[in-house]
Every structure is written in C-alpha cells, then in structure tokens.
Coordinates of C-alpha atoms and ligand atoms in Angstrom, one line a residue:
M1 CA 111.1 67.7 103.1
G2 CA 112.1 71.3 103.2
L3 CA 111.0 74.6 104.5
I4 CA 110.1 77.1 102.0
V5 CA 109.3 80.8 102.6
Q6 CA 107.4 82.4 99.6
K7 CA 106.5 85.9 99.2
Y8 CA 103.8 87.3 97.0
G9 CA 103.8 91.0 95.9
G10 CA 100.8 93.3 95.6
S11 CA 100.4 92.7 91.7
S12 CA 100.5 88.9 92.3
V13 CA 97.3 89.1 94.7
A14 CA 95.7 92.3 92.9
D15 CA 92.1 90.6 93.0
A16 CA 90.2 87.5 94.0
A17 CA 91.4 85.7 90.9
G18 CA 94.9 86.5 91.6
L19 CA 94.5 85.3 95.2
K20 CA 93.1 81.9 94.0
R21 CA 96.0 81.6 91.5
V22 CA 98.5 82.0 94.2
A23 CA 96.6 79.8 96.7
N24 CA 97.0 77.1 94.0
R25 CA 100.8 77.6 93.8
I26 CA 101.2 77.6 97.5
V27 CA 99.1 74.2 97.8
A28 CA 101.3 72.6 95.1
A29 CA 104.5 73.6 97.1
K30 CA 102.9 72.0 100.2
R31 CA 102.0 68.9 98.1
D32 CA 105.6 68.5 97.1
G33 CA 106.2 67.8 100.7
N34 CA 107.5 71.0 102.0
Q35 CA 106.7 73.1 104.9
V36 CA 105.4 76.5 103.6
V37 CA 105.2 79.9 105.1
V38 CA 103.8 82.6 102.8
V39 CA 104.4 86.5 103.3
V40 CA 101.9 88.5 101.4
S41 CA 101.7 92.2 100.3
A42 CA 98.6 94.4 100.3
M43 CA 96.4 93.7 97.2
G44 CA 97.3 95.7 94.0
D45 CA 97.9 99.4 94.8
T46 CA 96.1 99.3 98.1
T47 CA 99.0 100.9 100.0
D48 CA 99.2 103.8 97.7
E49 CA 95.5 104.3 97.9
L50 CA 95.5 104.2 101.8
I51 CA 98.3 106.9 101.7
D52 CA 96.2 109.0 99.4
L53 CA 93.1 108.6 101.7
A54 CA 95.1 109.6 104.8
E55 CA 96.4 112.7 102.8
Q56 CA 93.0 113.8 102.1
I57 CA 92.3 114.0 105.7
T58 CA 95.6 115.6 106.7
P59 CA 98.8 116.6 104.9
I60 CA 101.1 115.2 107.6
P61 CA 99.5 112.1 109.1
Q62 CA 100.9 111.0 112.5
G63 CA 103.3 108.2 112.0
R64 CA 101.5 106.0 114.5
E65 CA 98.2 106.2 113.1
L66 CA 99.5 106.0 109.3
D67 CA 101.3 102.7 110.2
M68 CA 98.0 101.3 111.9
L69 CA 96.3 102.3 108.5
L70 CA 98.8 100.8 106.2
T71 CA 99.1 97.7 107.9
A72 CA 95.4 97.0 107.4
G73 CA 96.2 96.4 103.7
E74 CA 98.3 93.4 104.4
R75 CA 95.8 92.0 107.0
I76 CA 93.2 91.9 104.1
S77 CA 95.1 89.9 101.7
M78 CA 96.5 87.6 104.3
A79 CA 93.0 86.6 105.5
L80 CA 91.5 86.3 101.9
L81 CA 94.5 84.2 101.1
A82 CA 94.1 81.8 103.9
M83 CA 90.4 81.4 103.0
A84 CA 91.5 80.6 99.4
I85 CA 93.8 77.9 100.7
N86 CA 91.2 76.5 103.0
N87 CA 88.8 76.3 100.1
L88 CA 91.3 74.0 98.4
G89 CA 91.3 71.6 101.3
H90 CA 94.4 72.6 103.0
E91 CA 94.7 74.3 106.4
A92 CA 96.1 77.8 106.3
L93 CA 96.5 80.2 109.3
S94 CA 97.1 83.9 108.9
F95 CA 99.1 86.1 111.3
T96 CA 99.9 89.7 111.6
G97 CA 103.6 90.8 111.7
S98 CA 103.3 91.1 115.5
Q99 CA 101.7 87.7 115.9
A100 CA 104.5 86.3 113.8
G101 CA 107.0 87.8 116.2
V102 CA 108.4 90.4 113.9
I103 CA 110.0 92.8 116.6
T104 CA 111.2 96.2 115.3
T105 CA 112.5 99.6 116.4
S106 CA 109.8 102.3 117.1
A107 CA 110.5 104.4 114.0
H108 CA 107.2 104.5 112.1
G109 CA 107.3 104.1 108.5
R110 CA 110.8 102.9 108.5
A111 CA 111.1 100.6 111.5
R112 CA 114.0 98.1 111.4
I113 CA 113.6 94.5 112.4
I114 CA 115.5 93.8 115.7
D115 CA 114.4 90.3 116.3
V116 CA 112.0 87.6 115.0
T117 CA 110.5 85.1 117.4
P118 CA 108.1 83.0 115.2
G119 CA 106.9 80.6 117.8
R120 CA 103.3 80.8 116.5
I121 CA 104.6 80.1 113.0
K122 CA 106.5 76.9 114.1
E123 CA 103.5 75.8 116.0
A124 CA 101.4 76.3 112.9
L125 CA 103.8 74.4 110.7
D126 CA 104.2 71.6 113.2
G127 CA 100.5 71.2 113.3
G128 CA 100.5 70.6 109.4
A129 CA 99.2 74.1 108.5
I130 CA 100.4 76.7 105.9
A131 CA 101.3 79.8 107.8
I132 CA 100.4 83.1 106.2
V133 CA 102.2 86.3 107.4
A134 CA 101.4 89.8 106.7
G135 CA 104.4 91.5 105.2
F136 CA 105.9 95.0 105.8
Q137 CA 104.8 95.1 109.5
G138 CA 106.0 94.5 113.0
I139 CA 105.6 95.5 116.5
S140 CA 108.0 98.0 118.3
Q141 CA 109.9 96.5 121.2
D142 CA 109.6 99.6 123.0
T143 CA 106.3 101.3 122.5
K144 CA 104.5 97.9 121.7
D145 CA 102.9 100.0 118.8
V146 CA 102.4 98.5 115.2
T147 CA 105.1 99.7 112.9
T148 CA 105.9 99.3 109.1
L149 CA 109.2 98.7 107.5
G150 CA 109.1 101.2 104.7
R151 CA 107.7 100.7 101.1
G152 CA 108.5 97.4 99.6
G153 CA 109.3 96.0 103.0
S154 CA 107.4 92.7 102.7
D155 CA 110.5 91.3 100.9
T156 CA 112.4 92.0 104.2
T157 CA 109.6 90.3 106.3
A158 CA 110.2 87.2 104.0
V159 CA 113.9 87.2 104.3
A160 CA 113.9 87.8 107.9
L161 CA 111.3 84.9 108.6
A162 CA 113.3 82.6 106.3
A163 CA 116.4 83.4 108.4
A164 CA 114.7 83.0 111.7
L165 CA 113.1 79.6 110.6
D166 CA 116.4 78.4 109.0
A167 CA 114.5 77.9 105.7
D168 CA 116.1 76.3 102.7
V169 CA 115.2 79.2 100.4
C170 CA 113.2 82.3 100.1
E171 CA 111.3 82.8 97.1
I172 CA 110.2 86.4 95.9
Y173 CA 107.3 86.0 93.7
T174 CA 106.7 89.3 91.6
D175 CA 105.3 90.5 88.1
V176 CA 108.4 90.0 86.1
D177 CA 110.5 86.9 85.6
G178 CA 113.4 87.7 87.8
V179 CA 116.0 90.5 88.3
F180 CA 116.8 92.0 84.9
S181 CA 119.8 94.0 83.5
A182 CA 117.4 97.1 83.7
D183 CA 113.8 97.8 84.7
P184 CA 111.8 95.9 81.9
R185 CA 109.3 98.7 82.2
V186 CA 111.8 101.1 81.0
V187 CA 114.2 99.2 78.8
P188 CA 112.1 96.5 77.0
S189 CA 115.3 94.8 75.8
A190 CA 116.5 94.1 79.2
R191 CA 118.1 90.7 79.8
K192 CA 117.1 88.3 82.7
L193 CA 120.1 87.7 85.0
K194 CA 120.6 84.0 86.1
T195 CA 122.5 85.0 89.2
V196 CA 123.3 88.2 90.9
T197 CA 125.5 88.6 94.0
Y198 CA 124.5 90.1 97.1
D199 CA 126.7 93.0 96.6
E200 CA 125.6 93.8 93.1
M201 CA 121.9 93.5 94.2
L202 CA 122.6 95.7 97.2
E203 CA 123.9 98.4 94.8
L204 CA 121.0 98.0 92.4
A205 CA 118.5 98.1 95.2
A206 CA 120.1 101.1 96.7
S207 CA 120.0 102.8 93.3
G208 CA 116.3 102.4 92.8
A209 CA 115.7 98.9 91.3
K210 CA 112.7 98.2 93.5
V211 CA 112.4 94.5 92.6
L212 CA 113.9 93.8 95.9
H213 CA 113.7 95.9 99.0
L214 CA 117.4 97.0 100.2
R215 CA 117.3 95.8 103.7
C216 CA 116.0 92.3 102.4
V217 CA 119.2 91.9 100.6
E218 CA 121.3 93.2 103.6
Y219 CA 119.5 90.4 105.7
A220 CA 120.0 87.7 103.2
R221 CA 123.8 88.7 102.9
R222 CA 124.2 88.5 106.5
Y223 CA 122.6 84.9 106.9
N224 CA 123.9 83.8 103.4
L225 CA 120.5 82.9 102.6
P226 CA 119.7 82.3 98.8
I227 CA 116.8 84.4 97.4
H228 CA 115.0 83.3 94.3
V229 CA 113.3 86.1 92.5
R230 CA 110.6 84.9 90.1
S231 CA 107.3 85.5 88.5
S232 CA 104.1 84.2 90.1
F233 CA 102.5 84.3 86.7
T234 CA 104.7 81.6 85.1
T235 CA 106.9 78.7 86.1
N236 CA 110.0 80.1 84.7
E237 CA 113.2 79.7 86.7
G238 CA 113.9 83.3 88.0
T239 CA 117.2 84.9 89.3
W240 CA 119.1 83.6 92.2
V241 CA 120.6 86.1 94.5
V242 CA 123.7 84.6 95.9
K243 CA 127.2 85.2 97.5
D244 CA 129.2 84.6 94.4
H245 CA 128.5 83.9 90.6
P246 CA 128.8 80.1 90.1
E247 CA 132.1 78.9 88.8
G248 CA 132.4 78.9 85.1
G249 CA 129.9 81.6 85.0
S250 CA 132.6 84.2 84.7
M251 CA 133.1 83.8 81.0
E252 CA 129.7 85.1 80.2
Q253 CA 129.8 87.6 83.0
A254 CA 129.3 90.9 81.7
I255 CA 131.2 94.0 82.9
I256 CA 128.1 95.7 83.9
S257 CA 125.3 93.5 85.6
G258 CA 122.7 96.0 85.6
I259 CA 121.3 99.6 85.2
A260 CA 119.2 101.1 87.8
H261 CA 117.0 104.3 87.8
D262 CA 115.4 106.4 90.4
K263 CA 113.0 109.2 90.1
S264 CA 112.2 109.7 93.9
E265 CA 115.0 112.0 94.7
A266 CA 115.4 115.7 94.7
K267 CA 118.4 118.1 94.8
I268 CA 119.1 121.0 97.1
T269 CA 121.9 123.4 96.1
I270 CA 123.1 125.8 98.9
V271 CA 124.5 128.7 97.1
G272 CA 127.3 131.0 98.2
V273 CA 128.6 129.1 101.3
P274 CA 131.6 130.5 102.9
D275 CA 134.5 128.1 102.2
R276 CA 135.7 127.6 105.9
T277 CA 136.6 124.5 107.8
G278 CA 133.5 123.3 109.9
V279 CA 130.8 124.9 107.6
A280 CA 129.8 121.7 105.7
A281 CA 130.0 119.7 109.0
R282 CA 127.5 122.2 110.5
I283 CA 125.0 121.9 107.6
F284 CA 125.2 118.1 107.5
Q285 CA 124.9 117.7 111.2
A286 CA 121.7 119.6 111.1
I287 CA 120.4 117.5 108.3
A288 CA 121.4 114.3 110.2
D289 CA 119.9 115.4 113.5
A290 CA 116.5 115.5 111.7
D291 CA 117.1 111.9 110.6
I292 CA 117.2 112.9 106.9
N293 CA 119.1 110.4 104.7
I294 CA 121.2 112.2 102.1
D295 CA 122.5 110.3 99.0
M296 CA 125.0 112.2 96.7
I297 CA 127.0 115.4 97.7
V298 CA 128.9 117.8 95.4
Q299 CA 130.8 120.8 96.5
N300 CA 132.3 123.0 93.8
V301 CA 135.9 124.6 94.1
S302 CA 135.3 127.9 95.6
A303 CA 135.9 131.1 93.4
A304 CA 139.0 132.6 94.6
A305 CA 137.8 136.1 94.4
T306 CA 134.9 135.5 96.7
G307 CA 135.9 132.5 98.8
L308 CA 132.3 131.2 98.3
T309 CA 131.3 127.9 97.1
D310 CA 127.9 125.9 96.2
I311 CA 127.2 122.5 97.8
S312 CA 124.6 120.4 96.3
F313 CA 123.1 117.1 97.5
T314 CA 120.3 114.8 96.8
L315 CA 117.7 113.2 99.2
P316 CA 114.4 111.6 98.8
K317 CA 111.7 114.0 97.5
A318 CA 109.6 113.0 100.7
E319 CA 112.2 114.7 102.8
G320 CA 112.7 117.7 100.8
A321 CA 110.3 120.1 102.7
A322 CA 111.7 119.1 106.0
A323 CA 115.4 119.7 104.8
T324 CA 114.7 123.0 103.2
A325 CA 113.1 124.2 106.5
I326 CA 116.2 123.3 108.4
L327 CA 118.6 124.9 106.1
Q328 CA 116.5 128.0 106.1
K329 CA 116.9 128.3 109.9
L330 CA 120.5 127.9 109.5
Q331 CA 121.0 130.5 107.0
G332 CA 121.8 133.4 109.4
E333 CA 124.4 131.4 111.4
V334 CA 126.2 129.9 108.3
G335 CA 125.9 133.0 106.1
F336 CA 125.1 131.4 102.7
A337 CA 123.2 133.3 100.0
S338 CA 120.3 131.1 99.0
I339 CA 118.7 127.6 98.8
Q340 CA 117.7 126.1 95.5
Y341 CA 115.2 123.1 95.5
D342 CA 114.8 120.9 92.4
D343 CA 112.5 117.8 92.3
Q344 CA 112.7 117.4 88.6
I345 CA 115.8 115.1 88.7
G346 CA 116.5 111.4 88.1
K347 CA 119.3 109.1 89.0
L348 CA 120.9 106.5 86.6
S349 CA 123.4 103.9 88.1
L350 CA 125.6 101.5 86.4
V351 CA 126.4 98.4 88.6
G352 CA 128.8 95.6 88.1
A353 CA 131.5 93.9 89.9
G354 CA 133.3 93.6 86.4
M355 CA 133.9 97.5 86.2
R356 CA 136.7 97.2 88.9
S357 CA 139.1 95.7 86.3
H358 CA 137.8 97.4 83.3
P359 CA 139.0 100.9 82.6
G360 CA 136.9 102.9 80.1
V361 CA 133.5 102.1 81.8
T362 CA 133.1 105.7 82.8
A363 CA 134.0 107.0 79.3
T364 CA 131.6 104.5 77.6
F365 CA 128.7 105.4 80.0
F366 CA 129.3 109.2 79.5
G367 CA 129.6 108.8 75.8
A368 CA 126.3 107.0 75.5
L369 CA 124.6 109.7 77.5
S370 CA 126.0 112.3 75.5
D371 CA 125.2 110.6 72.1
A372 CA 121.6 110.4 73.8
G373 CA 121.5 114.1 74.5
V374 CA 121.6 113.6 78.4
N375 CA 123.3 116.3 80.3
I376 CA 125.2 115.0 83.6
E377 CA 124.6 117.2 86.7
M378 CA 126.2 115.2 89.4
I379 CA 128.6 112.1 89.5
S380 CA 129.2 109.6 92.4
T381 CA 131.0 106.2 92.3
S382 CA 131.8 103.3 94.4
E383 CA 133.9 100.2 93.7
I384 CA 131.1 98.5 91.6
R385 CA 128.6 101.5 90.7
I386 CA 128.7 104.8 88.9
S387 CA 125.7 107.0 89.4
I388 CA 124.8 110.2 87.6
I389 CA 122.1 112.8 88.3
C390 CA 120.2 114.2 85.1
R391 CA 116.9 115.6 84.3
E392 CA 113.9 113.4 85.2
T393 CA 112.7 113.6 81.7
D394 CA 116.0 112.1 80.4
V395 CA 116.2 109.0 82.6
E396 CA 114.5 106.6 80.3
R397 CA 116.4 107.7 77.3
G398 CA 119.8 107.5 79.2
A399 CA 118.9 103.9 80.6
K400 CA 118.1 102.5 77.2
A401 CA 121.3 104.3 75.6
A402 CA 123.6 102.9 78.3
H403 CA 122.0 99.5 78.1
T404 CA 122.7 99.3 74.4
A405 CA 126.3 100.8 74.8
F406 CA 127.3 98.1 77.3
E407 CA 125.8 95.3 75.0
L408 CA 123.3 94.3 77.5
D409 CA 120.3 94.2 75.1
A410 CA 118.8 90.7 74.8
D411 CA 119.0 88.8 71.6
Q412 CA 115.2 88.0 71.7
S413 CA 112.9 90.1 73.9
E414 CA 112.3 88.1 77.2
A415 CA 111.3 91.0 79.5
V416 CA 107.7 90.4 79.9
V417 CA 105.7 92.5 82.5
Y418 CA 102.8 90.3 83.6
G419 CA 101.1 92.6 86.0
G420 CA 101.2 95.7 88.2
T421 CA 100.7 99.4 87.4
G422 CA 104.3 100.3 88.1
R423 CA 103.1 102.8 90.6
Ligands
ADP501 P1 105.9 93.5 94.1 O1 104.7 94.2 94.1 O2 105.9 92.1 93.7 O3 106.8 93.6 95.4 P2 107.5 95.6 92.9 O4 106.7 96.5 92.1 O5 107.9 96.1 94.2 O6 106.8 94.3 93.0 O7 108.8 95.1 92.2 C1 108.7 94.6 90.9 C2 108.9 95.7 89.8 O8 110.4 96.2 89.9 C3 108.9 95.3 88.4 O9 107.6 95.1 87.9 C4 109.7 96.3 87.7 O10 109.1 97.3 87.0 C5 110.7 96.9 88.8 N1 112.2 96.7 88.5 C6 113.2 97.7 88.6 N2 114.2 97.4 88.3 C7 114.1 96.0 88.1 C8 115.1 95.1 87.5 N3 116.4 95.3 87.4 N4 114.7 93.9 87.2 C9 113.3 93.6 87.4 N5 112.5 94.3 87.9 C10 112.8 95.7 88.1
LIG502 N1 102.4 97.0 100.7 C1 103.7 97.6 101.0 C2 103.9 98.6 99.9 O1 103.4 98.7 98.9 C3 104.8 96.7 101.2 C4 105.2 95.7 100.1 O2 104.4 95.6 99.1 O3 106.1 95.2 100.1 O4 105.0 99.2 99.9
MG503 MG1 108.0 95.1 96.0

C-alpha cells in the first residue's frame, strides 16, 4: 500500500461532468489499495473570472481581500469533488489550505510555503477517508490571514503536501499528456518527453512553460520527490520529472529538451543613463526595494562622445506600472533622459542539459529565427538555457522554427490538448 498525492488542474474539473470523471479516477486509485490525497484547483477559468470581477470593483484590489476572494474558487471545487466521491460510496473529506496545515509567509498573491503540518490530513487518511485539499492557498504564520501562492500554485501545494506526508509519488493531472518539447498549443508537432530532470524543468518553468509551477519543481528537487505529469483525460503514461535521465536514455537524449515561450513580460528601457560607477546599483536597488522581480538586463556600451548609455530590462507586465513610477521619481537624481515602456514583447527560451557540450547551439537557434524573420532584441544565457526577446507577434513563429531546427518535431503528431482554454 502506498500514499499517492494527486493534483487536478482547473481544466480537469471544469464542470460537473469533469468532477465526476475525476472522482472515478480517484476512487480507482483508492481501490488499488493506496491512501489518496487530492489537491484540486478552481473549476475551469474561475480564478481569472474572479480577478476580472474584482477589477470591475477596483483597479487595485487589496491583497488580503483578493486572496480571500480567489481562495473561494478552490473551496467550491474541493467540496463538489468530495460530494462526487461520497456519491461513489467512498468517504472523502475536504480541507482548506489552512486546515491542511499549509503555513506561508504573509505576502498576498505570492506567499511562500514555510511549513506544512498536515495533522488533519493524516487523521483523515488513518480513518480510511480520501483527503481533498484546496490548492494554491495557505495561512500566514504572522498575520493568520488567508494567502495565495501565485498563479498556478496548486502544483506547489501538491508537491509540498507530498513531501510532508512522505508520499511515494506526486501525480499532476492536467489537459495534455505530459511535459512536451514545446507548448502543444503553440507547436502542434511537439514531442512528449519521457523524463525531464529537475534542472531542465526549473529552466522550462522559469521560462514560461506553465505546465508546472516553478516553485513546485524547486520543492520536488529539494526533497528528491518524483513528479509524474499526465493527462486526466487518458490513462497514458506521462512525463517523469526526476533527478537524472535514466541510464541508457542518453543515446536518445536530445541536445535541447524543450522550447518555452512567455508573453507575460514587458521591457523598460532607460535612455541616456550617465555611465558612472554606482548608477546601475542605484536604479536596481530602487526596483528591488519595491519587491519587483526583474528578468533580463542589457546595458549598451556607452557612446564615447556623450558618456551616456541605455539600460533595458524585462519584468512581469503586472509590475510595469509600479516600476515606471519608481523610475520617474529617480529621474532627477540619476539624470537619465527618458523611460520607454514596451509591453508587446515575447520571450523564447531553449533549454537542454545537452547544449553544454554542443557548440553551435546558439548559431542554429539564431539562424532558425533569422530564417523565420524574427528579430532578436535581447539575449540572455545560462549553462542550460538560451533566451531571447522578440516581438510578441513573432513568438509562435519563432518557437515552431527553432523546434524544427533542433529536430524536435515528432514523427507522428502526438500532442493532443484535451481541454482548457489556454487562458
Ligand atoms: P492546469 O489547469 O492543469 O494546471 P495549466 O494550464 O496550468 O493546467 O498547464 C497546462 C498547460 O501548459 C497546457 O495546456 C499547455 O498549453 C501549457 N504548456 C506550456 N508549455 C508546455 C510544455 N512544455 N509541455 C506541456 N504543456 C505545456
Ligand atoms: N486556481 C489557481 C490559478 O488559476 C491555482 C492553480 O490552478 O494552480 O492560478
Ligand atoms: Mg497549472
């Protein structure tokens, strides 16, 4: 007998029929002799709809109240799922994140899990019940307020619970058959990966492949917990996220494991910055003080005649207004000429441990982009990733071209999208 944690995403529980279908799968896992803990997301696009609703009330909702609102989405699905399982003759008990012992920091909208104390979940399991836990939420250790973990955070709830309960596996059920070499919604010829390492998955998730929440992968790596990403619409074997590719797998291991894209970032360019020691530090300290995450940074060589340079950086679109306001306040002190804001950018990233030992990856990538007519605006690299910024409208064309150039296209089309709206 094992302990399994299963997580079902919003598209898997989009309506009553979906909830009943998932309930049958959960009962089957229980009948196989396992103890089963289920983490569930809000139904369909509920979270987006609740955000839209809040924005109709106020453009900047208070974090505390927004979290209170959004966590209602997962409470609805958890209760309905428990009812569906009870209907099948099995006992199921639903728990909010707080009841399940998910203790977090107090940062509303992006709280981090500090501790998991799943006493009530263990009790439920010991009593023979299936435990259903609302994903994406917890309770702040300091303020005791309800918090959320950031969009896509139910994955992290599942892995954190799996680690705390010492589960044998964490299964993430979604609307595609696993982790693919690119987003199947964008690159229909994408190939399903049998395995992907924590390191590769971290880079993919950080680069925009939203199939797994970034922090869930960090958590799984820390606890060496295997994640099985698979479809809730089929019984196909999915993708295993593990420490290393299995022995013997290296022969077929491609140089590039995947291509990720991200349309959620914007670019700020600070024009005419005096090229003096300490200026960049001053600018980025001000951005950091406002707790704004930045991604890529490029500073041009200053023109000898003027001693002025331009600095560009990317950041989440959601934080663009705040960052621009901070920079405007700094303009007098630093003495730069102007600020340009561009939210029509996209990011494309190549990820693969194999690129370390293969020169020419960058040349192939840029060649493919050039052939597809995609202009590169910024570049950043890590040991196992190359990312570029281009026009948002070029992202899909660039992703397809790079996918083909690295011979990642599947022989037979296997990338089926079973549900979801891609929102
Ligand atoms: P869920 O609601 O189950 O959490 P998400 O929408 O968060 O589902 O994540 C699944 C989606 O992630 C897929 O429908 C797909 O469009 C997208 N995706 C992006 N990159 C990848 C990838 N490399 N492999 C698989 N899916 C990906
Ligand atoms: N419902 C939340 C969201 O849409 C959390 C999740 O689905 O993981 O972001
Ligand atoms: Mg998700």
